[in-house]
PDB file of C-alpha atoms and ligand atoms in Angstrom:
ATOM      1  CA  MET V   1      -0.570 -18.702  53.670  1.00  0.00           C
ATOM      2  CA  GLN V   2      -1.079 -19.310  57.717  1.00  0.00           C
ATOM      3  CA  GLU V   3       0.678 -17.156  60.552  1.00  0.00           C
ATOM      4  CA  SER V   4       4.447 -17.602  60.745  1.00  0.00           C
ATOM      5  CA  GLY V   5       5.600 -21.125  62.906  1.00  0.00           C
ATOM      6  CA  LYS V   6       2.537 -22.517  60.978  1.00  0.00           C
ATOM      7  CA  ASN V   7       3.706 -22.249  57.340  1.00  0.00           C
ATOM      8  CA  PRO V   8       4.601 -25.777  55.924  1.00  0.00           C
ATOM      9  CA  GLN V   9       8.455 -25.968  54.698  1.00  0.00           C
ATOM     10  CA  HIS V  10       6.971 -29.066  52.487  1.00  0.00           C
ATOM     11  CA  ILE V  11       3.710 -30.360  51.265  1.00  0.00           C
ATOM     12  CA  GLY V  12       3.397 -33.882  49.787  1.00  0.00           C
ATOM     13  CA  ILE V  13       0.411 -34.236  47.692  1.00  0.00           C
ATOM     14  CA  ILE V  14      -0.857 -37.617  46.334  1.00  0.00           C
ATOM     15  CA  MET V  15      -2.605 -36.710  43.079  1.00  0.00           C
ATOM     16  CA  ASP V  16      -5.354 -39.056  43.367  1.00  0.00           C
ATOM     17  CA  GLY V  17      -8.911 -39.670  41.268  1.00  0.00           C
ATOM     18  CA  ASN V  18      -8.376 -38.781  37.324  1.00  0.00           C
ATOM     19  CA  GLY V  19      -9.844 -42.480  36.830  1.00  0.00           C
ATOM     20  CA  ARG V  20     -12.986 -41.402  38.581  1.00  0.00           C
ATOM     21  CA  TRP V  21     -12.886 -38.045  37.091  1.00  0.00           C
ATOM     22  CA  ALA V  22     -12.838 -39.549  33.639  1.00  0.00           C
ATOM     23  CA  LYS V  23     -15.324 -41.853  34.275  1.00  0.00           C
ATOM     24  CA  GLN V  24     -18.064 -39.484  35.878  1.00  0.00           C
ATOM     25  CA  ARG V  25     -18.196 -37.908  32.396  1.00  0.00           C
ATOM     26  CA  GLY V  26     -17.828 -41.368  30.502  1.00  0.00           C
ATOM     27  CA  LEU V  27     -14.203 -40.508  29.256  1.00  0.00           C
ATOM     28  CA  ALA V  28     -11.121 -42.716  29.196  1.00  0.00           C
ATOM     29  CA  ARG V  29      -8.692 -42.737  32.237  1.00  0.00           C
ATOM     30  CA  LYS V  30      -6.538 -40.961  30.527  1.00  0.00           C
ATOM     31  CA  PHE V  31      -8.342 -37.795  29.977  1.00  0.00           C
ATOM     32  CA  GLY V  32      -8.466 -37.561  33.633  1.00  0.00           C
ATOM     33  CA  HIS V  33      -4.378 -37.757  33.973  1.00  0.00           C
ATOM     34  CA  ARG V  34      -4.601 -34.774  31.205  1.00  0.00           C
ATOM     35  CA  GLU V  35      -6.634 -32.506  33.636  1.00  0.00           C
ATOM     36  CA  GLY V  36      -4.593 -34.006  36.566  1.00  0.00           C
ATOM     37  CA  ALA V  37      -1.623 -32.539  34.721  1.00  0.00           C
ATOM     38  CA  LYS V  38      -3.198 -29.509  34.359  1.00  0.00           C
ATOM     39  CA  ALA V  39      -4.272 -29.161  38.293  1.00  0.00           C
ATOM     40  CA  PHE V  40      -0.545 -30.114  39.336  1.00  0.00           C
ATOM     41  CA  GLN V  41       0.659 -26.965  36.831  1.00  0.00           C
ATOM     42  CA  LYS V  42      -1.820 -24.215  38.663  1.00  0.00           C
ATOM     43  CA  ILE V  43      -1.132 -26.157  42.055  1.00  0.00           C
ATOM     44  CA  VAL V  44       2.558 -25.509  41.419  1.00  0.00           C
ATOM     45  CA  GLU V  45       2.255 -21.768  40.582  1.00  0.00           C
ATOM     46  CA  TYR V  46      -0.475 -21.031  43.698  1.00  0.00           C
ATOM     47  CA  CYS V  47       2.264 -22.574  45.643  1.00  0.00           C
ATOM     48  CA  TYR V  48       5.063 -20.530  44.429  1.00  0.00           C
ATOM     49  CA  ASP V  49       3.098 -17.664  44.547  1.00  0.00           C
ATOM     50  CA  LEU V  50       2.645 -18.722  48.467  1.00  0.00           C
ATOM     51  CA  GLY V  51       6.537 -19.088  48.756  1.00  0.00           C
ATOM     52  CA  VAL V  52       5.735 -22.862  49.764  1.00  0.00           C
ATOM     53  CA  PRO V  53       9.682 -24.039  49.529  1.00  0.00           C
ATOM     54  CA  TYR V  54       9.234 -27.117  49.373  1.00  0.00           C
ATOM     55  CA  LEU V  55       6.488 -29.577  47.261  1.00  0.00           C
ATOM     56  CA  THR V  56       6.840 -33.401  46.668  1.00  0.00           C
ATOM     57  CA  PHE V  57       3.687 -34.757  44.173  1.00  0.00           C
ATOM     58  CA  TYR V  58       3.055 -38.192  43.376  1.00  0.00           C
ATOM     59  CA  ALA V  59       2.714 -38.545  39.808  1.00  0.00           C
ATOM     60  CA  TRP V  60       3.515 -42.339  39.339  1.00  0.00           C
ATOM     61  CA  SER V  61       4.335 -45.356  42.140  1.00  0.00           C
ATOM     62  CA  THR V  62       6.698 -48.658  41.251  1.00  0.00           C
ATOM     63  CA  GLU V  63       2.934 -50.430  41.465  1.00  0.00           C
ATOM     64  CA  ASN V  64       1.267 -48.255  38.819  1.00  0.00           C
ATOM     65  CA  TRP V  65       2.794 -50.068  35.783  1.00  0.00           C
ATOM     66  CA  ALA V  66       0.289 -52.755  35.905  1.00  0.00           C
ATOM     67  CA  ARG V  67      -2.274 -50.506  34.694  1.00  0.00           C
ATOM     68  CA  PRO V  68      -3.842 -50.933  30.944  1.00  0.00           C
ATOM     69  CA  LYS V  69      -0.718 -49.879  28.131  1.00  0.00           C
ATOM     70  CA  ASP V  70      -2.881 -47.166  26.670  1.00  0.00           C
ATOM     71  CA  GLU V  71      -3.107 -45.435  30.325  1.00  0.00           C
ATOM     72  CA  VAL V  72       1.089 -45.586  30.943  1.00  0.00           C
ATOM     73  CA  ASP V  73       1.220 -44.519  27.636  1.00  0.00           C
ATOM     74  CA  ALA V  74      -0.741 -41.506  28.476  1.00  0.00           C
ATOM     75  CA  VAL V  75       1.021 -40.839  31.819  1.00  0.00           C
ATOM     76  CA  MET V  76       4.242 -40.877  29.714  1.00  0.00           C
ATOM     77  CA  ASN V  77       3.357 -38.916  27.409  1.00  0.00           C
ATOM     78  CA  LEU V  78       2.083 -36.358  29.685  1.00  0.00           C
ATOM     79  CA  LEU V  79       5.031 -36.278  31.615  1.00  0.00           C
ATOM     80  CA  ARG V  80       7.023 -36.064  27.944  1.00  0.00           C
ATOM     81  CA  ASP V  81       5.375 -32.791  27.329  1.00  0.00           C
ATOM     82  CA  TYR V  82       5.650 -31.612  30.584  1.00  0.00           C
ATOM     83  CA  LEU V  83       9.329 -31.721  30.444  1.00  0.00           C
ATOM     84  CA  ASN V  84       9.598 -30.515  26.532  1.00  0.00           C
ATOM     85  CA  ARG V  85       7.926 -27.006  27.414  1.00  0.00           C
ATOM     86  CA  ASP V  86       9.745 -24.132  27.343  1.00  0.00           C
ATOM     87  CA  LEU V  87      11.312 -23.107  30.239  1.00  0.00           C
ATOM     88  CA  SER V  88      11.885 -19.678  29.155  1.00  0.00           C
ATOM     89  CA  LYS V  89       8.472 -18.473  28.498  1.00  0.00           C
ATOM     90  CA  ILE V  90       7.149 -19.935  32.178  1.00  0.00           C
ATOM     91  CA  ARG V  91       7.062 -16.985  35.276  1.00  0.00           C
ATOM     92  CA  GLN V  92       7.479 -18.921  37.893  1.00  0.00           C
ATOM     93  CA  GLN V  93      10.883 -19.705  38.038  1.00  0.00           C
ATOM     94  CA  VAL V  94      10.787 -23.900  40.459  1.00  0.00           C
ATOM     95  CA  ARG V  95      13.579 -25.782  40.802  1.00  0.00           C
ATOM     96  CA  MET V  96      12.451 -29.838  39.570  1.00  0.00           C
ATOM     97  CA  ARG V  97      13.797 -32.820  40.971  1.00  0.00           C
ATOM     98  CA  PHE V  98      12.665 -36.050  40.490  1.00  0.00           C
ATOM     99  CA  ILE V  99      12.563 -38.765  42.401  1.00  0.00           C
ATOM    100  CA  GLY V 100      11.892 -42.453  42.616  1.00  0.00           C
ATOM    101  CA  ASP V 101      13.363 -44.845  40.052  1.00  0.00           C
ATOM    102  CA  ARG V 102      13.814 -42.978  36.806  1.00  0.00           C
ATOM    103  CA  GLY V 103      16.048 -46.250  35.334  1.00  0.00           C
ATOM    104  CA  ALA V 104      13.006 -47.768  34.400  1.00  0.00           C
ATOM    105  CA  LEU V 105      11.513 -44.927  31.957  1.00  0.00           C
ATOM    106  CA  PRO V 106      11.834 -44.525  28.635  1.00  0.00           C
ATOM    107  CA  GLN V 107      15.495 -42.857  27.542  1.00  0.00           C
ATOM    108  CA  ASP V 108      14.236 -39.823  26.956  1.00  0.00           C
ATOM    109  CA  ILE V 109      12.437 -39.074  29.720  1.00  0.00           C
ATOM    110  CA  GLN V 110      15.294 -39.743  31.935  1.00  0.00           C
ATOM    111  CA  GLN V 111      17.779 -37.224  29.725  1.00  0.00           C
ATOM    112  CA  LYS V 112      14.971 -34.680  29.954  1.00  0.00           C
ATOM    113  CA  MET V 113      14.853 -35.030  33.664  1.00  0.00           C
ATOM    114  CA  ALA V 114      18.223 -34.574  34.034  1.00  0.00           C
ATOM    115  CA  GLU V 115      18.275 -31.937  31.677  1.00  0.00           C
ATOM    116  CA  ILE V 116      15.750 -29.553  33.903  1.00  0.00           C
ATOM    117  CA  GLU V 117      17.215 -30.473  37.078  1.00  0.00           C
ATOM    118  CA  GLU V 118      20.881 -28.885  36.128  1.00  0.00           C
ATOM    119  CA  LYS V 119      19.035 -26.518  33.833  1.00  0.00           C
ATOM    120  CA  THR V 120      16.889 -25.168  37.365  1.00  0.00           C
ATOM    121  CA  ALA V 121      18.681 -25.839  40.164  1.00  0.00           C
ATOM    122  CA  SER V 122      19.400 -22.409  40.490  1.00  0.00           C
ATOM    123  CA  PHE V 123      16.255 -21.908  41.514  1.00  0.00           C
ATOM    124  CA  THR V 124      16.035 -21.150  45.463  1.00  0.00           C
ATOM    125  CA  ARG V 125      11.878 -20.255  46.303  1.00  0.00           C
ATOM    126  CA  THR V 126       9.968 -23.534  45.388  1.00  0.00           C
ATOM    127  CA  THR V 127      11.480 -26.922  45.081  1.00  0.00           C
ATOM    128  CA  VAL V 128       9.188 -29.542  43.110  1.00  0.00           C
ATOM    129  CA  ASN V 129       9.810 -33.151  43.403  1.00  0.00           C
ATOM    130  CA  LEU V 130       8.121 -34.846  41.362  1.00  0.00           C
ATOM    131  CA  ALA V 131       7.722 -38.808  42.332  1.00  0.00           C
ATOM    132  CA  VAL V 132       7.808 -40.739  39.134  1.00  0.00           C
ATOM    133  CA  ASN V 133       8.566 -44.594  39.226  1.00  0.00           C
ATOM    134  CA  TYR V 134       8.444 -44.012  42.910  1.00  0.00           C
ATOM    135  CA  GLY V 135       7.790 -45.875  46.081  1.00  0.00           C
ATOM    136  CA  GLY V 136       8.785 -45.320  49.803  1.00  0.00           C
ATOM    137  CA  ARG V 137       9.650 -48.886  50.854  1.00  0.00           C
ATOM    138  CA  ALA V 138      12.139 -49.051  47.178  1.00  0.00           C
ATOM    139  CA  GLU V 139      13.745 -45.919  48.592  1.00  0.00           C
ATOM    140  CA  ILE V 140      14.308 -47.113  51.591  1.00  0.00           C
ATOM    141  CA  ALA V 141      16.085 -50.376  50.210  1.00  0.00           C
ATOM    142  CA  ALA V 142      17.829 -48.404  47.897  1.00  0.00           C
ATOM    143  CA  ALA V 143      19.418 -46.527  50.151  1.00  0.00           C
ATOM    144  CA  ALA V 144      20.147 -49.604  52.803  1.00  0.00           C
ATOM    145  CA  ARG V 145      21.965 -50.942  49.402  1.00  0.00           C
ATOM    146  CA  ARG V 146      24.080 -48.060  49.057  1.00  0.00           C
ATOM    147  CA  LEU V 147      25.250 -48.003  53.287  1.00  0.00           C
ATOM    148  CA  ALA V 148      25.936 -51.704  53.360  1.00  0.00           C
ATOM    149  CA  GLN V 149      27.613 -50.785  49.820  1.00  0.00           C
ATOM    150  CA  GLN V 150      29.920 -48.603  51.572  1.00  0.00           C
ATOM    151  CA  ALA V 151      30.559 -50.412  55.018  1.00  0.00           C
ATOM    152  CA  ARG V 152      31.574 -53.478  52.675  1.00  0.00           C
ATOM    153  CA  ASP V 153      34.297 -50.807  50.758  1.00  0.00           C
ATOM    154  CA  GLY V 154      35.382 -50.210  54.453  1.00  0.00           C
ATOM    155  CA  ALA V 155      34.166 -46.631  53.607  1.00  0.00           C
ATOM    156  CA  LEU V 156      31.489 -46.346  56.470  1.00  0.00           C
ATOM    157  CA  ASP V 157      31.203 -47.961  59.981  1.00  0.00           C
ATOM    158  CA  PRO V 158      27.891 -49.389  60.394  1.00  0.00           C
ATOM    159  CA  ALA V 159      27.726 -47.819  63.961  1.00  0.00           C
ATOM    160  CA  ASP V 160      27.472 -44.795  62.464  1.00  0.00           C
ATOM    161  CA  ILE V 161      24.457 -45.768  60.452  1.00  0.00           C
ATOM    162  CA  ASP V 162      21.654 -43.324  61.549  1.00  0.00           C
ATOM    163  CA  GLU V 163      18.279 -41.750  60.523  1.00  0.00           C
ATOM    164  CA  ALA V 164      20.545 -38.648  59.310  1.00  0.00           C
ATOM    165  CA  LEU V 165      22.579 -41.328  57.295  1.00  0.00           C
ATOM    166  CA  ILE V 166      19.102 -42.466  56.142  1.00  0.00           C
ATOM    167  CA  SER V 167      17.802 -39.335  54.998  1.00  0.00           C
ATOM    168  CA  ALA V 168      20.719 -38.171  53.104  1.00  0.00           C
ATOM    169  CA  ASN V 169      20.561 -41.168  51.370  1.00  0.00           C
ATOM    170  CA  ILE V 170      17.210 -40.726  49.761  1.00  0.00           C
ATOM    171  CA  GLY V 171      15.609 -38.804  47.160  1.00  0.00           C
ATOM    172  CA  THR V 172      14.604 -35.987  48.977  1.00  0.00           C
ATOM    173  CA  ALA V 173      18.118 -35.009  50.867  1.00  0.00           C
ATOM    174  CA  GLY V 174      19.186 -31.834  52.058  1.00  0.00           C
ATOM    175  CA  GLN V 175      14.863 -31.151  52.211  1.00  0.00           C
ATOM    176  CA  PRO V 176      12.984 -30.660  55.156  1.00  0.00           C
ATOM    177  CA  ASP V 177      10.587 -33.645  56.112  1.00  0.00           C
ATOM    178  CA  PRO V 178       6.508 -32.703  55.038  1.00  0.00           C
ATOM    179  CA  ASP V 179       4.826 -31.147  57.304  1.00  0.00           C
ATOM    180  CA  ILE V 180       1.605 -31.970  55.322  1.00  0.00           C
ATOM    181  CA  ILE V 181       0.622 -34.621  53.290  1.00  0.00           C
ATOM    182  CA  LEU V 182      -2.289 -34.585  51.578  1.00  0.00           C
ATOM    183  CA  ARG V 183      -4.802 -36.607  49.770  1.00  0.00           C
ATOM    184  CA  PRO V 184      -7.609 -36.047  47.772  1.00  0.00           C
ATOM    185  CA  SER V 185     -10.159 -38.407  45.822  1.00  0.00           C
ATOM    186  CA  GLY V 186     -11.534 -39.490  49.739  1.00  0.00           C
ATOM    187  CA  GLU V 187      -8.919 -42.290  49.605  1.00  0.00           C
ATOM    188  CA  LYS V 188      -7.078 -42.451  53.578  1.00  0.00           C
ATOM    189  CA  ARG V 189      -3.995 -44.774  52.592  1.00  0.00           C
ATOM    190  CA  SER V 190      -0.299 -43.606  52.244  1.00  0.00           C
ATOM    191  CA  SER V 191      -0.064 -46.106  49.521  1.00  0.00           C
ATOM    192  CA  ASN V 192       4.069 -46.077  49.590  1.00  0.00           C
ATOM    193  CA  PHE V 193       4.109 -42.322  49.488  1.00  0.00           C
ATOM    194  CA  LEU V 194       7.044 -40.706  51.866  1.00  0.00           C
ATOM    195  CA  LEU V 195       7.413 -43.332  54.194  1.00  0.00           C
ATOM    196  CA  TRP V 196      10.493 -42.429  56.108  1.00  0.00           C
ATOM    197  CA  GLN V 197       9.899 -38.400  55.391  1.00  0.00           C
ATOM    198  CA  GLY V 198       6.718 -38.339  56.178  1.00  0.00           C
ATOM    199  CA  ALA V 199       6.980 -39.977  60.230  1.00  0.00           C
ATOM    200  CA  TYR V 200       5.314 -36.633  61.391  1.00  0.00           C
ATOM    201  CA  ALA V 201       3.475 -35.524  58.870  1.00  0.00           C
ATOM    202  CA  GLU V 202       0.183 -34.140  59.102  1.00  0.00           C
ATOM    203  CA  MET V 203      -2.406 -36.730  57.046  1.00  0.00           C
ATOM    204  CA  ILE V 204      -4.836 -34.262  54.996  1.00  0.00           C
ATOM    205  CA  TYR V 205      -7.775 -36.200  53.406  1.00  0.00           C
ATOM    206  CA  MET V 206     -10.024 -34.037  51.645  1.00  0.00           C
ATOM    207  CA  ASP V 207     -13.126 -35.402  48.941  1.00  0.00           C
ATOM    208  CA  VAL V 208     -12.448 -33.646  46.211  1.00  0.00           C
ATOM    209  CA  LEU V 209     -10.809 -35.808  42.803  1.00  0.00           C
ATOM    210  CA  TRP V 210      -7.647 -34.243  41.895  1.00  0.00           C
ATOM    211  CA  PRO V 211      -8.699 -32.627  38.504  1.00  0.00           C
ATOM    212  CA  ASP V 212     -11.161 -30.687  40.252  1.00  0.00           C
ATOM    213  CA  PHE V 213      -8.385 -30.013  43.259  1.00  0.00           C
ATOM    214  CA  THR V 214      -8.303 -25.921  42.852  1.00  0.00           C
ATOM    215  CA  PRO V 215      -5.831 -23.560  45.100  1.00  0.00           C
ATOM    216  CA  ARG V 216      -9.212 -22.745  46.928  1.00  0.00           C
ATOM    217  CA  HIS V 217      -8.812 -26.789  48.189  1.00  0.00           C
ATOM    218  CA  LEU V 218      -4.948 -26.323  49.439  1.00  0.00           C
ATOM    219  CA  ASP V 219      -6.246 -22.941  51.388  1.00  0.00           C
ATOM    220  CA  GLU V 220      -8.973 -25.232  53.209  1.00  0.00           C
ATOM    221  CA  ALA V 221      -5.811 -27.525  53.759  1.00  0.00           C
ATOM    222  CA  LEU V 222      -3.455 -24.907  55.198  1.00  0.00           C
ATOM    223  CA  ALA V 223      -6.431 -24.067  57.229  1.00  0.00           C
ATOM    224  CA  GLU V 224      -6.715 -27.429  58.643  1.00  0.00           C
ATOM    225  CA  PHE V 225      -3.075 -27.814  58.903  1.00  0.00           C
ATOM    226  CA  SER V 226      -2.699 -24.535  61.170  1.00  0.00           C
ATOM    227  CA  ARG V 227      -5.333 -25.967  63.160  1.00  0.00           C
ATOM    228  CA  ARG V 228      -3.814 -28.966  64.435  1.00  0.00           C
ATOM    229  CA  ASN V 229      -1.666 -29.328  67.472  1.00  0.00           C
ATOM    230  CA  ARG V 230       1.950 -31.041  66.290  1.00  0.00           C
ATOM    231  CA  ARG V 231       3.646 -32.401  69.329  1.00  0.00           C
ATOM    232  CA  PHE V 232       6.098 -34.305  67.790  1.00  0.00           C
ATOM    233  CA  GLY V 233       5.844 -37.476  70.682  1.00  0.00           C
ATOM    234  CA  GLY V 234       5.864 -34.817  73.150  1.00  0.00           C
ATOM    235  CA  ILE V 235       2.904 -33.912  74.670  1.00  0.00           C
TER     236      ILE V 235
HETATM  237  C1  FPP R 301      -4.117 -41.303  40.379  1.00  0.00           C
HETATM  238  O1  FPP R 301      -5.631 -41.430  40.055  1.00  0.00           O
HETATM  239  C2  FPP R 301      -3.456 -40.582  39.338  1.00  0.00           C
HETATM  240  C3  FPP R 301      -2.329 -41.152  39.068  1.00  0.00           C
HETATM  241  C4  FPP R 301      -1.686 -42.688  38.911  1.00  0.00           C
HETATM  242  C5  FPP R 301      -1.185 -40.724  37.591  1.00  0.00           C
HETATM  243  C6  FPP R 301      -1.147 -39.280  38.034  1.00  0.00           C
HETATM  244  C7  FPP R 301      -0.615 -38.450  37.079  1.00  0.00           C
HETATM  245  C8  FPP R 301      -0.707 -37.194  36.330  1.00  0.00           C
HETATM  246  C9  FPP R 301      -1.764 -36.181  37.038  1.00  0.00           C
HETATM  247  C10 FPP R 301       0.089 -36.849  35.684  1.00  0.00           C
HETATM  248  C11 FPP R 301       1.443 -36.701  35.613  1.00  0.00           C
HETATM  249  C12 FPP R 301       2.058 -35.437  34.712  1.00  0.00           C
HETATM  250  C13 FPP R 301       2.080 -34.728  35.294  1.00  0.00           C
HETATM  251  C14 FPP R 301       3.152 -33.363  34.284  1.00  0.00           C
HETATM  252  C15 FPP R 301       2.685 -34.191  36.748  1.00  0.00           C
HETATM  253  P1  FPP R 301      -6.172 -42.694  39.825  1.00  0.00           P
HETATM  254  O2  FPP R 301      -5.699 -43.060  38.305  1.00  0.00           O
HETATM  255  O3  FPP R 301      -5.756 -43.859  40.722  1.00  0.00           O
HETATM  256  O4  FPP R 301      -7.474 -42.637  40.239  1.00  0.00           O
HETATM  257  P2  FPP R 301      -8.258 -43.277  40.390  1.00  0.00           P
HETATM  258  O5  FPP R 301      -8.271 -44.076  41.595  1.00  0.00           O
HETATM  259  O6  FPP R 301     -10.068 -42.090  40.252  1.00  0.00           O
HETATM  260  O7  FPP R 301      -8.481 -44.256  39.300  1.00  0.00           O
END
């Protein structure tokens, strides 16, 4: 890790490039996602060892449902396998949280998510948010709906709606905003990821495809972050 003061408290990662990785090898896209899930596991373990307090991974967006059914099923099955893993056999004691609208996910996955959130709630070293059926705009709209309802019920004065209250009503409530949003695969877009939280995140784009992403690439991103001069709108 970098010298203190430069250590990111929260890293967001867009796991992009699985499809291209598979295509380059003449394989079906689902094999790219399988390797992507392995890279996810490795990077979680590495960040746990480094002591990164918060990580958010973009696994499935609100727009990804438009993909062919076999690809949707493959990613849901990878997610299911991951959720069914025996936690007692995993060395890392990672707190898991799931952000996004889980109401549209298969029922068994929703149940497992709730169970894992409960089972890992006491772990404090590293929290991993897995964004599934997630969209930044949808998340902000949901917060607006909730606050509007409270105002209509007389429980909230609209004049009290400020940035802190929005932050407290989105998936990452209580967590620091991401210092870094990292996108491998060469694409340079935010793709509706952490729109609210990422207002001052350093965007780091890397040319590697996600299944090929290793701890060395994370080190490179951390080194790049330590060279950036963050001013938060000041001078
Ligand atoms: C983006 O690459 C990746 C996805 C839409 C799915 C990511 C899912 C995983 C890595 C597996 C999730 C499971 C766990 C356990 C984390 P792409 O398919 O858009 O790649 P392309 O741009 O090269 O086509």
